[in-house]
Amino acid sequence: MDADALWRDFFARRGRCERDRLVVHYTALVRGVAGRMAGGLPSYVDLADLVQSGVFGLIDAIERFDPERCTRFESYAAQRIRGAMLDELRAQDWVPRTVRGRARELERVQERMESHLGRAVTNRELAAELGISLRELRRIAHHVQLVSVEALDEGAGRGAVPVAETLADDAVPDPMAVIQRQETFRQLSVLVGQLGERDRLVVWLYYVENRTLAEIGRMLGVTESRVCQLHSRLVVRLRGRLEELAAG
């Protein structure tokens, strides 16, 4: 039975049997997401555990899928599957506590400096304020990125659209422009991974799940105007960082 027929049966009855047939049909999608994610994780993270948690994300995606809001199920499901896998990684807490502590310190210092300077701080300035080397700063940021909502990683799978790509023109440019755009996407993915948890969540909800500012405000327990301020600040910060990288 093809996917269209399986979906027709599911929407007609919404029973567990119909849902389970869809789960079996899309199991390869879960394995694919798990395989790509495992490539950036320590060797002791069990691929089978990722797949198992991903299946729960797939079930959630099937039950929540609305074809009127999203025409391609694979794109929608991949986001839910990755999210479930990241939740499992956080529950396992495989990132050392010392790294998490330094990451929180980095976020606090960055917020304080940018509030004082009124602009995005450079990595060199941030490292100097923290009393660490640029290499150490990048190492901390790398570990944080691995468990960020990230799902925002540059290696998002087939059918999944990274946040960076939603910010760009999809018109086909010349080959050099393609290379430059890919590098910008890569840099933006890294920069988003370095944001604080709330800021990453705002980016995810707005650019990936296409939530309105009002919806995000209700989810965060703040006003729509406050979310608008947060979003504007994030755009300025990320643009400043990208300009800094482009300037060398």
CSV table of C-alpha atoms in Angstrom, one decimal:
chain,number,residue,atom,x,y,z
A,1,MET,CA,0.0,0.0,0.0
A,2,ASP,CA,1.4,3.4,-1.0
A,3,ALA,CA,1.7,6.4,1.3
A,4,ASP,CA,-1.3,8.2,-0.1
A,5,ALA,CA,-3.5,5.2,0.7
A,6,LEU,CA,-2.1,4.8,4.1
A,7,TRP,CA,-2.8,8.5,4.9
A,8,ARG,CA,-6.4,8.2,3.5
A,9,ASP,CA,-7.0,5.3,5.9
A,10,PHE,CA,-5.5,7.1,8.8
A,11,PHE,CA,-7.5,10.3,8.3
A,12,ALA,CA,-10.7,8.3,7.8
A,13,ARG,CA,-10.3,6.2,11.0
A,14,ARG,CA,-7.4,7.7,13.1
A,15,GLY,CA,-7.0,4.3,14.7
A,16,ARG,CA,-3.9,2.8,16.2
A,17,CYS,CA,-3.7,0.2,13.5
A,18,GLU,CA,-3.7,2.8,10.7
A,19,ARG,CA,-1.2,4.9,12.6
A,20,ASP,CA,1.2,2.0,13.1
A,21,ARG,CA,1.1,1.2,9.4
A,22,LEU,CA,2.3,4.7,8.8
A,23,VAL,CA,5.0,4.3,11.4
A,24,VAL,CA,6.3,1.2,9.6
A,25,HIS,CA,6.2,3.0,6.3
A,26,TYR,CA,8.3,5.9,7.5
A,27,THR,CA,10.8,3.9,9.7
A,28,ALA,CA,13.5,4.5,7.1
A,29,LEU,CA,13.1,8.2,7.7
A,30,VAL,CA,13.8,7.7,11.4
A,31,ARG,CA,16.9,5.6,10.6
A,32,GLY,CA,18.2,8.2,8.2
A,33,VAL,CA,17.8,11.1,10.7
A,34,ALA,CA,19.5,9.0,13.4
A,35,GLY,CA,22.4,8.1,11.1
A,36,ARG,CA,23.1,11.7,10.1
A,37,MET,CA,22.8,12.9,13.7
A,38,ALA,CA,25.1,10.1,15.0
A,39,GLY,CA,27.9,11.3,12.7
A,40,GLY,CA,28.4,14.4,15.0
A,41,LEU,CA,28.0,12.6,18.3
A,42,PRO,CA,30.5,10.7,20.5
A,43,SER,CA,30.9,7.1,19.6
A,44,TYR,CA,29.3,5.9,22.9
A,45,VAL,CA,26.0,7.3,21.9
A,46,ASP,CA,23.9,4.3,20.9
A,47,LEU,CA,22.4,4.6,17.4
A,48,ALA,CA,19.6,2.2,18.5
A,49,ASP,CA,18.6,4.6,21.3
A,50,LEU,CA,18.4,7.5,18.8
A,51,VAL,CA,16.2,5.4,16.5
A,52,GLN,CA,13.9,4.4,19.4
A,53,SER,CA,13.5,8.0,20.6
A,54,GLY,CA,13.0,9.0,17.0
A,55,VAL,CA,10.1,6.6,16.6
A,56,PHE,CA,8.3,8.5,19.3
A,57,GLY,CA,8.9,11.7,17.4
A,58,LEU,CA,7.5,10.1,14.3
A,59,ILE,CA,4.4,9.0,16.1
A,60,ASP,CA,3.9,12.5,17.4
A,61,ALA,CA,4.4,13.9,13.9
A,62,ILE,CA,1.8,11.5,12.4
A,63,GLU,CA,-0.8,12.4,15.0
A,64,ARG,CA,-0.2,16.1,14.6
A,65,PHE,CA,0.2,16.3,10.9
A,66,ASP,CA,-2.1,18.7,9.1
A,67,PRO,CA,-1.7,18.6,5.3
A,68,GLU,CA,-3.3,22.0,5.0
A,69,ARG,CA,-0.5,23.6,6.9
A,70,CYS,CA,2.4,21.5,5.6
A,71,THR,CA,2.2,19.7,2.2
A,72,ARG,CA,5.3,17.6,2.7
A,73,PHE,CA,5.1,15.2,5.6
A,74,GLU,CA,8.7,14.1,5.5
A,75,SER,CA,9.9,17.7,6.1
A,76,TYR,CA,7.6,18.1,9.1
A,77,ALA,CA,8.3,14.7,10.5
A,78,ALA,CA,12.1,15.1,10.3
A,79,GLN,CA,11.9,18.1,12.6
A,80,ARG,CA,9.8,16.2,15.1
A,81,ILE,CA,12.1,13.2,14.9
A,82,ARG,CA,15.3,15.2,15.5
A,83,GLY,CA,13.6,17.0,18.3
A,84,ALA,CA,12.7,13.8,20.0
A,85,MET,CA,16.3,12.5,19.6
A,86,LEU,CA,17.7,15.8,21.0
A,87,ASP,CA,15.4,15.5,24.0
A,88,GLU,CA,16.8,12.0,24.6
A,89,LEU,CA,20.3,13.3,24.4
A,90,ARG,CA,19.6,16.0,26.9
A,91,ALA,CA,18.0,13.4,29.2
A,92,GLN,CA,21.1,11.3,29.1
A,93,ASP,CA,23.1,14.5,29.8
A,94,TRP,CA,26.2,13.2,27.9
A,95,VAL,CA,27.7,16.7,27.7
A,96,PRO,CA,30.0,17.2,30.7
A,97,ARG,CA,28.7,19.4,33.5
A,98,THR,CA,31.7,21.6,33.3
A,99,VAL,CA,31.0,22.3,29.6
A,100,ARG,CA,27.4,23.1,30.4
A,101,GLY,CA,28.6,25.5,33.1
A,102,ARG,CA,31.0,27.3,30.8
A,103,ALA,CA,28.2,27.5,28.2
A,104,ARG,CA,25.9,29.2,30.7
A,105,GLU,CA,28.7,31.6,31.7
A,106,LEU,CA,29.4,32.4,28.1
A,107,GLU,CA,25.7,33.2,27.5
A,108,ARG,CA,25.6,35.5,30.5
A,109,VAL,CA,28.8,37.4,29.6
A,110,GLN,CA,27.7,37.7,26.0
A,111,GLU,CA,24.4,39.2,27.0
A,112,ARG,CA,26.1,41.6,29.4
A,113,MET,CA,28.7,42.8,26.9
A,114,GLU,CA,26.2,43.3,24.1
A,115,SER,CA,23.9,45.2,26.4
A,116,HIS,CA,26.7,47.5,27.5
A,117,LEU,CA,28.3,48.0,24.0
A,118,GLY,CA,25.0,48.2,22.1
A,119,ARG,CA,26.4,45.9,19.4
A,120,ALA,CA,27.3,42.3,18.7
A,121,VAL,CA,30.6,41.3,20.4
A,122,THR,CA,33.4,39.6,18.5
A,123,ASN,CA,34.6,36.1,19.4
A,124,ARG,CA,38.0,37.7,20.3
A,125,GLU,CA,36.3,40.1,22.7
A,126,LEU,CA,34.2,37.4,24.3
A,127,ALA,CA,37.2,35.1,24.8
A,128,ALA,CA,39.2,38.0,26.3
A,129,GLU,CA,36.4,38.8,28.8
A,130,LEU,CA,36.1,35.1,29.8
A,131,GLY,CA,39.9,34.8,30.1
A,132,ILE,CA,40.1,31.9,27.6
A,133,SER,CA,41.6,31.3,24.2
A,134,LEU,CA,39.7,31.5,20.9
A,135,ARG,CA,40.2,27.7,20.5
A,136,GLU,CA,38.6,27.1,23.9
A,137,LEU,CA,35.7,29.4,23.1
A,138,ARG,CA,35.1,27.5,19.9
A,139,ARG,CA,35.3,24.2,21.7
A,140,ILE,CA,32.6,25.2,24.2
A,141,ALA,CA,30.4,26.6,21.4
A,142,HIS,CA,30.9,23.3,19.5
A,143,HIS,CA,29.7,21.2,22.4
A,144,VAL,CA,26.7,23.4,22.9
A,145,GLN,CA,25.8,23.3,19.3
A,146,LEU,CA,25.6,19.5,19.3
A,147,VAL,CA,22.6,19.5,21.7
A,148,SER,CA,21.1,22.8,20.6
A,149,VAL,CA,17.6,22.9,19.3
A,150,GLU,CA,19.4,22.6,16.6
A,151,ALA,CA,18.3,20.7,15.0
A,152,LEU,CA,19.3,23.7,13.4
A,153,ASP,CA,22.5,21.8,12.3
A,154,GLU,CA,23.9,22.4,8.8
A,155,GLY,CA,23.6,18.6,8.1
A,156,ALA,CA,19.8,18.6,8.3
A,157,GLY,CA,18.5,15.7,6.2
A,158,ARG,CA,16.8,15.3,2.9
A,159,GLY,CA,13.4,16.9,3.0
A,160,ALA,CA,14.3,19.0,6.1
A,161,VAL,CA,14.9,22.7,5.7
A,162,PRO,CA,17.5,24.3,7.9
A,163,VAL,CA,16.6,27.6,9.4
A,164,ALA,CA,19.3,29.3,7.5
A,165,GLU,CA,17.8,28.3,4.2
A,166,THR,CA,14.5,30.0,5.1
A,167,LEU,CA,16.3,33.3,5.3
A,168,ALA,CA,17.6,33.3,1.7
A,169,ASP,CA,16.3,33.6,-1.8
A,170,ASP,CA,15.7,30.2,-3.4
A,171,ALA,CA,16.3,31.5,-6.9
A,172,VAL,CA,19.0,29.6,-8.7
A,173,PRO,CA,22.2,31.8,-8.9
A,174,ASP,CA,25.5,31.3,-10.6
A,175,PRO,CA,27.8,28.6,-9.2
A,176,MET,CA,30.0,31.0,-7.2
A,177,ALA,CA,26.9,32.5,-5.6
A,178,VAL,CA,25.8,29.0,-4.6
A,179,ILE,CA,29.1,28.3,-2.9
A,180,GLN,CA,29.0,31.7,-1.1
A,181,ARG,CA,25.4,31.0,0.0
A,182,GLN,CA,26.2,27.6,1.3
A,183,GLU,CA,29.1,29.0,3.4
A,184,THR,CA,26.7,31.7,4.8
A,185,PHE,CA,24.2,28.9,5.7
A,186,ARG,CA,27.0,27.0,7.5
A,187,GLN,CA,28.1,30.1,9.4
A,188,LEU,CA,24.6,31.0,10.4
A,189,SER,CA,23.9,27.4,11.6
A,190,VAL,CA,26.9,27.7,13.9
A,191,LEU,CA,26.0,31.1,15.1
A,192,VAL,CA,22.4,30.0,15.9
A,193,GLY,CA,23.8,27.1,17.8
A,194,GLN,CA,25.7,29.5,20.0
A,195,LEU,CA,22.6,31.4,21.1
A,196,GLY,CA,21.0,31.0,24.5
A,197,GLU,CA,18.3,28.4,24.8
A,198,ARG,CA,15.4,30.9,24.7
A,199,ASP,CA,16.8,32.7,21.7
A,200,ARG,CA,17.3,29.4,19.8
A,201,LEU,CA,13.7,28.5,20.6
A,202,VAL,CA,12.4,31.8,19.2
A,203,VAL,CA,14.4,31.2,16.0
A,204,TRP,CA,13.1,27.6,15.8
A,205,LEU,CA,9.5,28.5,16.3
A,206,TYR,CA,9.5,31.5,14.0
A,207,TYR,CA,11.6,30.3,11.1
A,208,VAL,CA,11.1,26.5,11.2
A,209,GLU,CA,7.6,26.0,12.6
A,210,ASN,CA,6.3,29.3,11.1
A,211,ARG,CA,4.7,30.3,14.3
A,212,THR,CA,3.4,33.9,14.6
A,213,LEU,CA,4.9,36.3,17.2
A,214,ALA,CA,1.6,36.1,19.1
A,215,GLU,CA,1.8,32.3,19.3
A,216,ILE,CA,5.4,32.4,20.4
A,217,GLY,CA,4.6,34.9,23.1
A,218,ARG,CA,1.9,32.7,24.5
A,219,MET,CA,4.2,29.7,24.5
A,220,LEU,CA,7.0,31.7,26.3
A,221,GLY,CA,4.5,33.5,28.7
A,222,VAL,CA,5.5,37.0,27.4
A,223,THR,CA,3.7,39.6,25.3
A,224,GLU,CA,3.8,39.7,21.5
A,225,SER,CA,5.7,43.0,21.7
A,226,ARG,CA,8.4,41.4,23.9
A,227,VAL,CA,8.8,38.6,21.3
A,228,CYS,CA,9.1,41.2,18.6
A,229,GLN,CA,11.9,42.9,20.6
A,230,LEU,CA,13.7,39.5,21.1
A,231,HIS,CA,13.4,38.7,17.4
A,232,SER,CA,14.7,42.1,16.3
A,233,ARG,CA,17.7,41.8,18.7
A,234,LEU,CA,18.5,38.3,17.3
A,235,VAL,CA,18.4,39.5,13.7
A,236,VAL,CA,20.8,42.4,14.6
A,237,ARG,CA,23.1,40.1,16.5
A,238,LEU,CA,23.2,37.4,13.8
A,239,ARG,CA,23.7,39.9,11.0
A,240,GLY,CA,26.5,41.6,13.0
A,241,ARG,CA,28.3,38.2,13.5
A,242,LEU,CA,27.9,37.3,9.8
A,243,GLU,CA,29.4,40.7,8.8
A,244,GLU,CA,32.2,40.2,11.2
A,245,LEU,CA,33.0,36.8,9.7
A,246,ALA,CA,32.8,38.2,6.2
A,247,ALA,CA,35.3,41.0,7.1
A,248,GLY,CA,37.7,38.4,8.4
